[in-house]
Amino acid sequence: MRDAEKVTVGVLALQGAFREHIKAIKRSGHNALEVRTVEQLNEIDGLIIPGGESTTINKLLVKYGFRKALDNFYKSSKPIFGTCAGLIILSKKVTDNKFGLGYIDIIVDRNAYGRQIDSFEEYVDLKKGQNLNGSKFHAVFIRAPKIKEIGRKVEELGSYKNEVVLAREGNVLVCAFHPELTEDLRIHQYFIDMIRKSKYHKKS
Ligand code: GLN
């Protein structure tokens, strides 16, 4: 890929599984940046909020002054992708918590899968005709949140047992599982496509 075609994807690196996302972006042939300061948001074309512990990530977001900076990033229409804890952070409402940045109209239950099923691996169905190939994706779920309700404008892109596990509203993409823990790059590539469209056409 020519340098001019590359995008720079930031991965919020305050806590959680950010290194694996960095590797996935690099394997896709693009530039990746570990984001630890608000200023670095100016250097990136799109942002991933990784899995980890949403309460901890949220505290660190407040501590390091990210809340307002992220609002501006979101309003500038640069794409944001949240996986697992990142999905929780981006959602409109979380059933047992006050936070949720409200960038995507979903209501989320943080501990829906219960402590007895800490983690599991399953094949989820990706939607056809969305550059996702419409086939199965090997998904790793780790203390995964469940999307309880989705708003009218939210597009369902992936499902598992009738639950939505991959969804998008505008420039915000969320995933209940961990696509960075498998070799399959389709979901990262989908996000990179969102970035390219927003960057070169100024709308997705
Ligand atoms: N259950 C965790 C939380 O509430 C999310 C787990 C994960 O990101 N793997 O933040």
XYZ file of C-alpha atoms and ligand atoms in Angstrom:
214
model
C 0.000 0.000 0.000
C 1.263 3.477 -0.834
C 1.847 5.760 2.145
C -0.772 8.188 0.860
C -3.426 5.470 1.109
C -2.680 4.686 4.719
C -4.779 5.968 7.570
C -3.644 6.431 11.162
C -5.740 4.622 13.727
C -5.365 5.550 17.380
C -5.996 3.004 20.109
C -6.813 4.386 23.538
C -4.005 2.976 25.676
C -5.027 3.883 29.225
C -5.970 0.316 30.197
C -7.006 -2.970 28.582
C -6.296 -4.905 25.389
C -4.837 -2.068 23.309
C -1.663 -3.837 22.105
C -3.617 -6.466 20.191
C -5.582 -3.773 18.343
C -2.326 -2.023 17.437
C -1.067 -5.286 15.947
C -4.307 -5.840 14.006
C -4.125 -2.338 12.490
C -0.496 -2.853 11.502
C -1.298 -6.252 10.000
C -3.958 -4.474 7.925
C -1.155 -2.322 6.509
C -2.062 0.940 8.240
C -0.466 3.183 10.869
C -1.343 2.642 14.526
C -0.780 4.949 17.486
C -1.152 4.258 21.214
C -3.175 7.200 22.498
C -2.422 8.350 26.046
C -2.907 12.085 25.809
C -5.691 14.299 24.547
C -3.285 16.031 22.125
C -2.690 12.763 20.286
C -6.320 12.775 19.147
C -5.259 15.421 16.627
C -2.837 13.003 14.993
C -5.313 10.229 14.207
C -8.071 9.589 11.660
C -10.095 7.196 13.816
C -10.043 5.854 17.379
C -10.472 2.413 18.931
C -11.544 2.106 22.569
C -10.446 -1.407 23.568
C -11.803 -4.028 25.922
C -10.666 -3.994 29.519
C -12.509 -2.739 32.560
C -14.999 -0.040 31.654
C -15.153 1.484 35.149
C -11.357 1.852 35.192
C -11.164 3.202 31.634
C -13.913 5.684 32.452
C -12.101 6.932 35.563
C -8.911 7.393 33.555
C -10.816 9.218 30.799
C -12.013 11.712 33.389
C -8.627 11.939 35.114
C -6.738 12.710 31.900
C -9.308 15.169 30.557
C -10.576 13.013 27.681
C -14.307 13.506 28.113
C -14.594 16.859 26.362
C -11.854 16.041 23.859
C -13.686 12.863 22.872
C -16.930 14.821 22.454
C -15.119 17.073 19.991
C -13.552 14.102 18.216
C -17.002 12.501 17.865
C -18.571 15.751 16.639
C -15.851 16.104 14.008
C -17.253 12.843 12.503
C -14.031 10.914 12.870
C -14.928 7.235 13.327
C -14.783 5.585 16.753
C -14.825 1.823 17.376
C -15.479 0.354 20.836
C -14.922 -3.290 21.666
C -16.361 -4.882 24.810
C -15.555 -2.339 27.581
C -15.218 0.198 24.741
C -18.785 -0.626 23.644
C -19.965 0.072 27.201
C -18.161 3.422 27.265
C -19.687 4.555 23.937
C -23.273 3.510 24.688
C -26.183 5.774 25.537
C -27.099 3.945 28.712
C -25.595 1.251 30.907
C -28.056 -0.587 33.150
C -25.919 -0.646 36.324
C -23.969 2.537 35.848
C -24.154 6.227 35.256
C -21.543 6.621 32.557
C -21.855 6.062 28.849
C -20.722 8.730 26.409
C -23.974 8.414 24.462
C -22.428 8.276 20.988
C -24.476 5.244 19.954
C -28.124 4.693 20.784
C -27.899 1.356 22.583
C -28.753 0.243 26.106
C -26.226 -2.176 27.528
C -26.183 -4.688 30.351
C -22.568 -4.917 31.522
C -22.658 -8.248 33.265
C -25.392 -9.952 31.302
C -23.486 -13.152 30.677
C -22.938 -13.559 34.395
C -19.801 -14.463 36.221
C -20.235 -18.181 35.576
C -19.543 -17.716 31.862
C -16.466 -15.533 32.157
C -15.417 -16.183 28.609
C -16.416 -18.289 25.632
C -15.739 -18.608 21.936
C -18.462 -18.921 19.329
C -19.108 -18.248 15.670
C -21.188 -15.146 15.123
C -23.050 -14.230 11.921
C -21.935 -11.157 10.064
C -24.355 -9.268 7.877
C -24.245 -9.764 4.135
C -23.492 -6.964 1.709
C -21.579 -4.821 4.170
C -17.991 -5.593 3.168
C -18.022 -8.123 5.971
C -18.518 -11.086 3.601
C -21.702 -12.136 5.358
C -20.248 -15.245 6.870
C -19.246 -16.541 10.255
C -16.689 -14.822 12.428
C -14.846 -16.662 15.170
C -15.563 -14.465 18.189
C -13.945 -14.440 21.611
C -16.270 -13.129 24.332
C -14.707 -12.112 27.677
C -17.127 -10.978 30.391
C -19.006 -9.553 27.478
C -21.724 -6.923 27.697
C -25.120 -7.558 26.108
C -26.914 -5.017 23.957
C -30.433 -4.930 25.415
C -32.014 -2.310 23.167
C -31.009 -0.546 20.007
C -32.295 2.714 18.616
C -33.961 3.156 15.226
C -30.864 4.513 13.532
C -28.582 1.731 14.691
C -27.618 -0.828 12.062
C -27.176 -4.472 13.106
C -24.022 -5.883 11.551
C -23.509 -9.063 13.511
C -25.539 -11.371 15.686
C -25.163 -14.313 18.013
C -28.199 -16.272 19.229
C -30.528 -13.440 18.227
C -28.509 -10.877 20.161
C -26.861 -7.992 18.330
C -23.098 -8.217 18.887
C -21.797 -5.848 16.208
C -23.594 -2.576 15.477
C -23.079 0.807 13.889
C -24.664 4.228 14.040
C -23.090 6.804 11.744
C -19.390 6.865 12.456
C -19.601 4.813 15.628
C -19.014 1.051 15.529
C -19.347 -1.263 18.541
C -18.598 -4.912 19.097
C -19.422 -7.028 22.176
C -16.557 -9.453 21.570
C -12.811 -9.159 20.919
C -12.000 -9.175 17.167
C -8.370 -8.284 17.960
C -7.778 -11.692 19.565
C -8.182 -13.706 16.364
C -6.377 -13.600 13.028
C -9.492 -12.539 11.110
C -9.078 -8.874 10.186
C -12.474 -8.297 8.558
C -13.940 -6.161 11.330
C -10.817 -4.006 11.601
C -10.857 -3.631 7.826
C -14.502 -2.605 7.966
C -13.567 0.097 10.495
C -10.653 1.225 8.323
C -13.101 1.546 5.395
C -15.303 3.764 7.580
C -12.239 5.923 8.254
C -11.253 6.135 4.603
C -14.748 7.191 3.603
C -14.928 9.824 6.327
C -11.455 11.087 5.469
C -11.723 11.312 1.719
C -15.430 11.999 1.249
C -16.042 13.774 4.537
C -19.066 11.645 5.151
C -19.635 7.922 5.568
N -17.219 -6.588 31.775
C -16.177 -5.659 31.474
C -16.608 -4.261 31.875
O -17.608 -4.049 32.450
C -15.820 -5.672 29.997
C -15.002 -6.892 29.681
C -14.109 -6.739 28.491
O -13.850 -5.651 27.983
N -13.556 -7.852 28.069
O -15.906 -3.350 31.621
